[in-house]
Coordinates of C-alpha atoms in Angstrom, one line a residue:
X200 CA 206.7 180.3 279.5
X201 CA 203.6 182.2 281.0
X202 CA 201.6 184.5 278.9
X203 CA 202.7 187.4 281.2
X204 CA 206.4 186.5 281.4
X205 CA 206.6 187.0 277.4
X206 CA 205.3 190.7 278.7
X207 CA 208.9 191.3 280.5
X208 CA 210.6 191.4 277.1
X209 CA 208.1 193.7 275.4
X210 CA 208.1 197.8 276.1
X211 CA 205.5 198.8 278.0
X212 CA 203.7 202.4 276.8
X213 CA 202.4 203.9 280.2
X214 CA 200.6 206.3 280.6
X215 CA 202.8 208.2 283.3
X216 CA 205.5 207.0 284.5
X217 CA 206.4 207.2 288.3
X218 CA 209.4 206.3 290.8
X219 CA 210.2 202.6 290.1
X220 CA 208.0 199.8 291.8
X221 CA 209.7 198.5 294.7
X222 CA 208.8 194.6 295.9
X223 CA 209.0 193.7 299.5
X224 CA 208.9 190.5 301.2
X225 CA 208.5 188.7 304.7
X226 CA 207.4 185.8 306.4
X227 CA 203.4 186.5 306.2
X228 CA 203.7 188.8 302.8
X229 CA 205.0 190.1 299.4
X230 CA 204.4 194.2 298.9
X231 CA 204.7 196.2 295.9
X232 CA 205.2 199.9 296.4
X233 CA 205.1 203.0 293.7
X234 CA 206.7 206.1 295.7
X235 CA 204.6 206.2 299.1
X236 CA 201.7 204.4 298.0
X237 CA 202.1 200.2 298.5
X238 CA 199.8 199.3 295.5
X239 CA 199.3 195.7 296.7
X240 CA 200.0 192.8 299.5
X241 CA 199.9 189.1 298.6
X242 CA 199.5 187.8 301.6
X243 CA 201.8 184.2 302.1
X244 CA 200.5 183.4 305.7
X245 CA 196.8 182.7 306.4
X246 CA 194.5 186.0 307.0
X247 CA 192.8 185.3 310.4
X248 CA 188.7 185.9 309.5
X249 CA 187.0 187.5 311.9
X250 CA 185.5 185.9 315.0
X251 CA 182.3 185.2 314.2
X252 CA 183.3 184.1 310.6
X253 CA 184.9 181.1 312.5
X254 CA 188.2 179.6 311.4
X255 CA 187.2 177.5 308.5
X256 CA 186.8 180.9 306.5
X257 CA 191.2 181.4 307.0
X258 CA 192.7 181.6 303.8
X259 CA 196.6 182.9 302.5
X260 CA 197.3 183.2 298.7
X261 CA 195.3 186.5 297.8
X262 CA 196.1 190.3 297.1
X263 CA 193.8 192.7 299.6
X264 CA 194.1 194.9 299.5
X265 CA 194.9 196.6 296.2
X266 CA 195.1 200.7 296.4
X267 CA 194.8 203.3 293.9
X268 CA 197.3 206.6 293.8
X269 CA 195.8 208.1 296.6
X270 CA 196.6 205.2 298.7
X271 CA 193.4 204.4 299.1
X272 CA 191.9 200.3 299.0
X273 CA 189.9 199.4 296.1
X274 CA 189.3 196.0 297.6
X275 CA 187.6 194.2 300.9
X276 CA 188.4 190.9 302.2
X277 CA 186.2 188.7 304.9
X278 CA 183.0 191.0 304.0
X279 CA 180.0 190.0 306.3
X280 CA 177.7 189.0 303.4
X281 CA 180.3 187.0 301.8
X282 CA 183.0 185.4 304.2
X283 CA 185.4 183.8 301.5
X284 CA 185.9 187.0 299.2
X285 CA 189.5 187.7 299.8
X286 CA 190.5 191.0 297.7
X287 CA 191.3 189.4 294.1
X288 CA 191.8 185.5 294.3
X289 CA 190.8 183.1 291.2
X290 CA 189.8 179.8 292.8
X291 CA 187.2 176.9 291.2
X292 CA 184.0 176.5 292.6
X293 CA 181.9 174.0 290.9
X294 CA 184.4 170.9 290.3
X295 CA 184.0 167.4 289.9
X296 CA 187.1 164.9 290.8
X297 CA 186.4 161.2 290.2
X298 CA 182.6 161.3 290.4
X299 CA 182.9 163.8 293.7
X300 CA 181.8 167.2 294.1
X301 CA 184.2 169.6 295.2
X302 CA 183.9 173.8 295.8
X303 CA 187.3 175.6 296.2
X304 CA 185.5 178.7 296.6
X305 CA 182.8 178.7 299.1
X306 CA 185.3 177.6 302.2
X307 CA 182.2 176.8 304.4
X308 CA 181.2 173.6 302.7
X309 CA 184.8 172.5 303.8
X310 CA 185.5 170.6 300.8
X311 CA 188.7 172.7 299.5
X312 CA 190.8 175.5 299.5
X313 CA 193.6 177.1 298.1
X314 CA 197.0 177.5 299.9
X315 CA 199.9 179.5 299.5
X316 CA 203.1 177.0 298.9
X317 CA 205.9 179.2 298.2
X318 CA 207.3 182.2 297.0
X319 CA 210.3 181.1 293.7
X320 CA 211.6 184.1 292.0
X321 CA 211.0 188.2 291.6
X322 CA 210.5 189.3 288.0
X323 CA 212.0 192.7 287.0
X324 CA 211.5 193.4 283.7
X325 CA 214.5 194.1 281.6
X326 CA 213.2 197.6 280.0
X327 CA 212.1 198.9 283.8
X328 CA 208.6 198.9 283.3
X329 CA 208.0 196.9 286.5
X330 CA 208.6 194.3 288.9
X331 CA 206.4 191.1 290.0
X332 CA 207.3 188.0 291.8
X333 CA 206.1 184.4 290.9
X334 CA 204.3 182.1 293.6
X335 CA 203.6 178.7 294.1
X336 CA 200.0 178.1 295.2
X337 CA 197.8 174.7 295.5
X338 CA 193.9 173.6 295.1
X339 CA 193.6 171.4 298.1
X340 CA 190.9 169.4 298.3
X341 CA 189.9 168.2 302.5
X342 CA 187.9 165.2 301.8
X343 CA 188.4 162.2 302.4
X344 CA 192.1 163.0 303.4
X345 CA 194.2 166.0 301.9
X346 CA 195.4 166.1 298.5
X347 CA 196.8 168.7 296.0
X348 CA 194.2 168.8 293.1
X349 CA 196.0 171.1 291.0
X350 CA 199.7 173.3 291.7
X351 CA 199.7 176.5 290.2
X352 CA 202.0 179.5 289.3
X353 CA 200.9 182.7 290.0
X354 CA 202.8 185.9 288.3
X355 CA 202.0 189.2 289.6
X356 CA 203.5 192.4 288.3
X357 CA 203.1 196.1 288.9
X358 CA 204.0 198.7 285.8
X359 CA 205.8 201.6 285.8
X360 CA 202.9 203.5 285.6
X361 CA 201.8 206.6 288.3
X362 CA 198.5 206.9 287.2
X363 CA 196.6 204.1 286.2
X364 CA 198.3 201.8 288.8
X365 CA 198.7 198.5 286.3
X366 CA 199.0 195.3 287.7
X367 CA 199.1 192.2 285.3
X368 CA 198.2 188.9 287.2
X369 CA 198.3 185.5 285.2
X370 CA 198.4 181.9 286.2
X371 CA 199.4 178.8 284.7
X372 CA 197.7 175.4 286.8
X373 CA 198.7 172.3 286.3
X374 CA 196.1 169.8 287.5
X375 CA 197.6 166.7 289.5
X376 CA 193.7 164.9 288.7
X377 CA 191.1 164.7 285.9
X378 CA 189.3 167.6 286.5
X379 CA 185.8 168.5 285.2
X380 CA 184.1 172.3 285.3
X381 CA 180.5 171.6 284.6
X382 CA 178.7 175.5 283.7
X383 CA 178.6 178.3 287.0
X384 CA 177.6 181.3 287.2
X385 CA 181.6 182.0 289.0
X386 CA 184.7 180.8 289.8
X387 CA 187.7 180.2 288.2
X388 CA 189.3 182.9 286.2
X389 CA 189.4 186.1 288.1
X390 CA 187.3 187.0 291.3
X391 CA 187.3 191.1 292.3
X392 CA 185.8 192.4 296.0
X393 CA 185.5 195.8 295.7
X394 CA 184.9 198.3 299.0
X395 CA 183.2 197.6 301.8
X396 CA 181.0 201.1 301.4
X397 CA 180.2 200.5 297.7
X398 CA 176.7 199.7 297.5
X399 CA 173.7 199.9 294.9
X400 CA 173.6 203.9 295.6
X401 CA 176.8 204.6 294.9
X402 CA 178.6 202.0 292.4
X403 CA 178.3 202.0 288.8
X404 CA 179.8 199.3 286.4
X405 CA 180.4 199.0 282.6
X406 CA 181.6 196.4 280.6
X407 CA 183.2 197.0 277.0
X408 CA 179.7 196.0 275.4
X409 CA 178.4 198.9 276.7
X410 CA 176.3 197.1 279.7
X411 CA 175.9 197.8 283.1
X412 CA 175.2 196.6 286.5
X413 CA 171.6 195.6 284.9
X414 CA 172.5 193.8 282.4
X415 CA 175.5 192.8 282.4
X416 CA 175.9 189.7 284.1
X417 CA 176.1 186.8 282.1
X418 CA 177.4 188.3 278.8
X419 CA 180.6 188.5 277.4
X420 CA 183.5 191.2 277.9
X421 CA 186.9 192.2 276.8
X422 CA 187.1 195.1 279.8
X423 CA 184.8 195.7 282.6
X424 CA 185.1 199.0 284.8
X425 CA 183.8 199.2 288.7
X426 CA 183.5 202.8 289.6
X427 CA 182.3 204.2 293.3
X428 CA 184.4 206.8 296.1
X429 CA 187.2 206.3 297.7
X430 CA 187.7 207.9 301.7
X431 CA 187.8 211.0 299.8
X432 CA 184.8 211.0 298.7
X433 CA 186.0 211.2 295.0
X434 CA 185.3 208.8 292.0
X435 CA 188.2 205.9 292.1
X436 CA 188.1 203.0 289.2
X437 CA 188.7 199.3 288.9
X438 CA 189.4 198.2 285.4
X439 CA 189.8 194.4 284.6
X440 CA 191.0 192.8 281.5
X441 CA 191.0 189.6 280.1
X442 CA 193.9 188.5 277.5
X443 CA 192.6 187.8 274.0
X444 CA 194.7 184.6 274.8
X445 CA 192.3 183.2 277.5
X446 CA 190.3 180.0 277.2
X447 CA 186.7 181.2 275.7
X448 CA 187.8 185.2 275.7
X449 CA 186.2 187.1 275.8
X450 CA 185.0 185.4 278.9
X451 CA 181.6 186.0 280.3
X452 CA 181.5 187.5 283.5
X453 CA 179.8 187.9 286.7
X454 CA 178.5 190.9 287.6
X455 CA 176.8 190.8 291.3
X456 CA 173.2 193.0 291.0
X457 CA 173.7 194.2 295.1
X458 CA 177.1 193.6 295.8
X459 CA 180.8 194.9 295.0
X460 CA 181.5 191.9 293.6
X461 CA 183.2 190.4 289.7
X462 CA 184.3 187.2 288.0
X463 CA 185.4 186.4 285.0
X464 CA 184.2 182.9 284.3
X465 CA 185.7 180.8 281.5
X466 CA 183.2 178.2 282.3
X467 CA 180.2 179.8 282.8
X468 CA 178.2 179.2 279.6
X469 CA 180.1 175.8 278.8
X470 CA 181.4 172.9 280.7
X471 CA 185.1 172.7 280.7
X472 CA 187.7 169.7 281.6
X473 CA 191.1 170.4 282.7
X474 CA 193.3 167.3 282.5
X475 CA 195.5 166.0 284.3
X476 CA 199.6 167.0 283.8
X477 CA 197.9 169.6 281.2
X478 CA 198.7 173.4 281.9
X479 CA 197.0 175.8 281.7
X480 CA 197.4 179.2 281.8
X481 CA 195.1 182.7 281.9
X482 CA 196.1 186.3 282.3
X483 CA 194.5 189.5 282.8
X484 CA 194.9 193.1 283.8
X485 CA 193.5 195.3 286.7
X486 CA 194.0 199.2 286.0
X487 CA 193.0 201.1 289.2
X488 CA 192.3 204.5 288.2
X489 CA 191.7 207.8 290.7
X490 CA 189.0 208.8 288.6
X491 CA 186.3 207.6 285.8
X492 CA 188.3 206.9 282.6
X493 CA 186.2 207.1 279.9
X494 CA 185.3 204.2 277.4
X495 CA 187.9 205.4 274.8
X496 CA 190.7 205.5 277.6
X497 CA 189.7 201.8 278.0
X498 CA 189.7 200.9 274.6
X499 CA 193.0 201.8 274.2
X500 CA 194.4 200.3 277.1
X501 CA 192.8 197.1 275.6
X502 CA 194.8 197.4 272.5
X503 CA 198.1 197.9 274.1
X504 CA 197.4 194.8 276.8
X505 CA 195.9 192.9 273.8
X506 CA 199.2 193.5 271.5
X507 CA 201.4 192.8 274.6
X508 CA 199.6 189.6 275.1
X509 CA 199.1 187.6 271.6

């Protein structure tokens, strides 16, 4: 049992609750809706990248883009300066699989990617406080010949909740091969693209510790918040947490000093192996906020996802 499954049987405290989330699915995606607003889209079929990207930067099994209340994205996907960020996705970069290198991450190198398999069950929680689905995703590394290096479970859900949106994403990899992480600065754990339009003028970040865009990268954090405007000009928030639960929580993080970018990075300080037939599982939550909540909001969001999460 995942670490957010065990969630389903807790109650949830929101902070306002809303109409119901609503999942939809087709061929190409899963969508999660609160009233008019569709919060997310996993997306099951490849994303096209654009033309001059070329086709090796196509990837499915991501969420972009991810909206706040206002129904406007919080996320980018196929950005110009960085081809392979894809919205909020979580795949290795640095790995090492019987004496070969192999990135998962940065999809020019063509060494691996990470594919959507298939879609197994929808998750509604039994005290209403949500609904999620569960997919079936795989590492695949390209060279010498295709093979699965690790199959994974991915468990999304969206809270009952109008304002923060809440979205608890965790997954549980089970690596088919001995795998070994050696120390990066990302990869792995959780990766965030924020806007296209949020740059160094007009984005501000904070991490539980009280650092910023400055000096935060490479240091430890329970919560880290990405704040810049929306298409209406106003303030719009991107909270993530990590689960006190987490391999080497609180996790050290990446914190990009031009661009919208975030990782949390479980590996980034010390070398990691992930064996083979051995799950393993992370969670964390993304509050998207239309506004700046302030650091005492955040804290106590942390205790609720902390008690729902031991």
């Amino acid at each position: 049992m995942t670490v957010l499954t065990r969630f389903l049987a807790l109650p949830f405290l929101a902070m306002t609750l809303s109409a119901a989330p609503e999942l939809s699915e087709n061929e190409a995606r899963i969508a999660i809706t609160i009233g008019e607003v569709e919060v997310l889209t996993y997306h099951k079929a490849e994303s096209e990248a654009p033309e001059q990207a070329g086709e090796i930067y196509n990837r499915s099994a991501f969420i972009e883009p991810l909206r706040n209340s206002r129904g406007h994205a919080v996320t980018d996907r196929h950005p110009t300066d960085h081809w392979h960020h894809m919205g909020l996705w979580h795949p290795w970069t640095h790995t090492v699989i019987d004496g070969r290198n192999y990135d998962f991450w940065n999809l020019n190198k063509g060494e691996g990617t990470v594919r959507f398999a298939e879609a197994t069950r929808v998750l509604e929680s039994p005290d209403g406080g949500g609904v999620g689905f569960v997919a079936r995703q795989n590492h695949v590394m390209l060279k010498p010949q295709e093979a699965v290096a690790i199959e994974e479970e991915l468990t999304v859900i969206v809270r009952d909740s109008a304002e923060p949106f809440i979205v608890d994403y965790s997954w549980t990899q089970t690596p088919q091969v001995d795998i070994e992480l050696p120390p990066h600065r990302y990869g792995g754990g959780l990766g965030y693209r924020g806007r296209r339009d949020w740059t160094t003028d007009n984005l501000t970040v904070l991490t539980s510790e009280g650092k910023d865009r400055e000096d935060g990268h490479a240091t430890r954090a329970r919560w880290v918040r990405y704040t810049g405007p929306d298409n209406s000009g106003e303030d719009t928030s991107v909270v993530l947490m990590n689960a006190p639960t987490n391999h080497d929580h609180p996790q050290r993080v990446r914190i990009h000093p031009q661009e919208p970018f975030f990782c949390y990075t479980p590996q980034q300080e010390n070398a990691w192996e992930l064996k083979k037939g051995e799950p393993v599982t992370m969670a964390y939550r993304i509050l998207v906020y239309a506004g700046t909540p302030s650091p005492d909001e955040l804290e106590e969001q942390w205790r609720r996802f902390a008690a729902q999460s031991k």
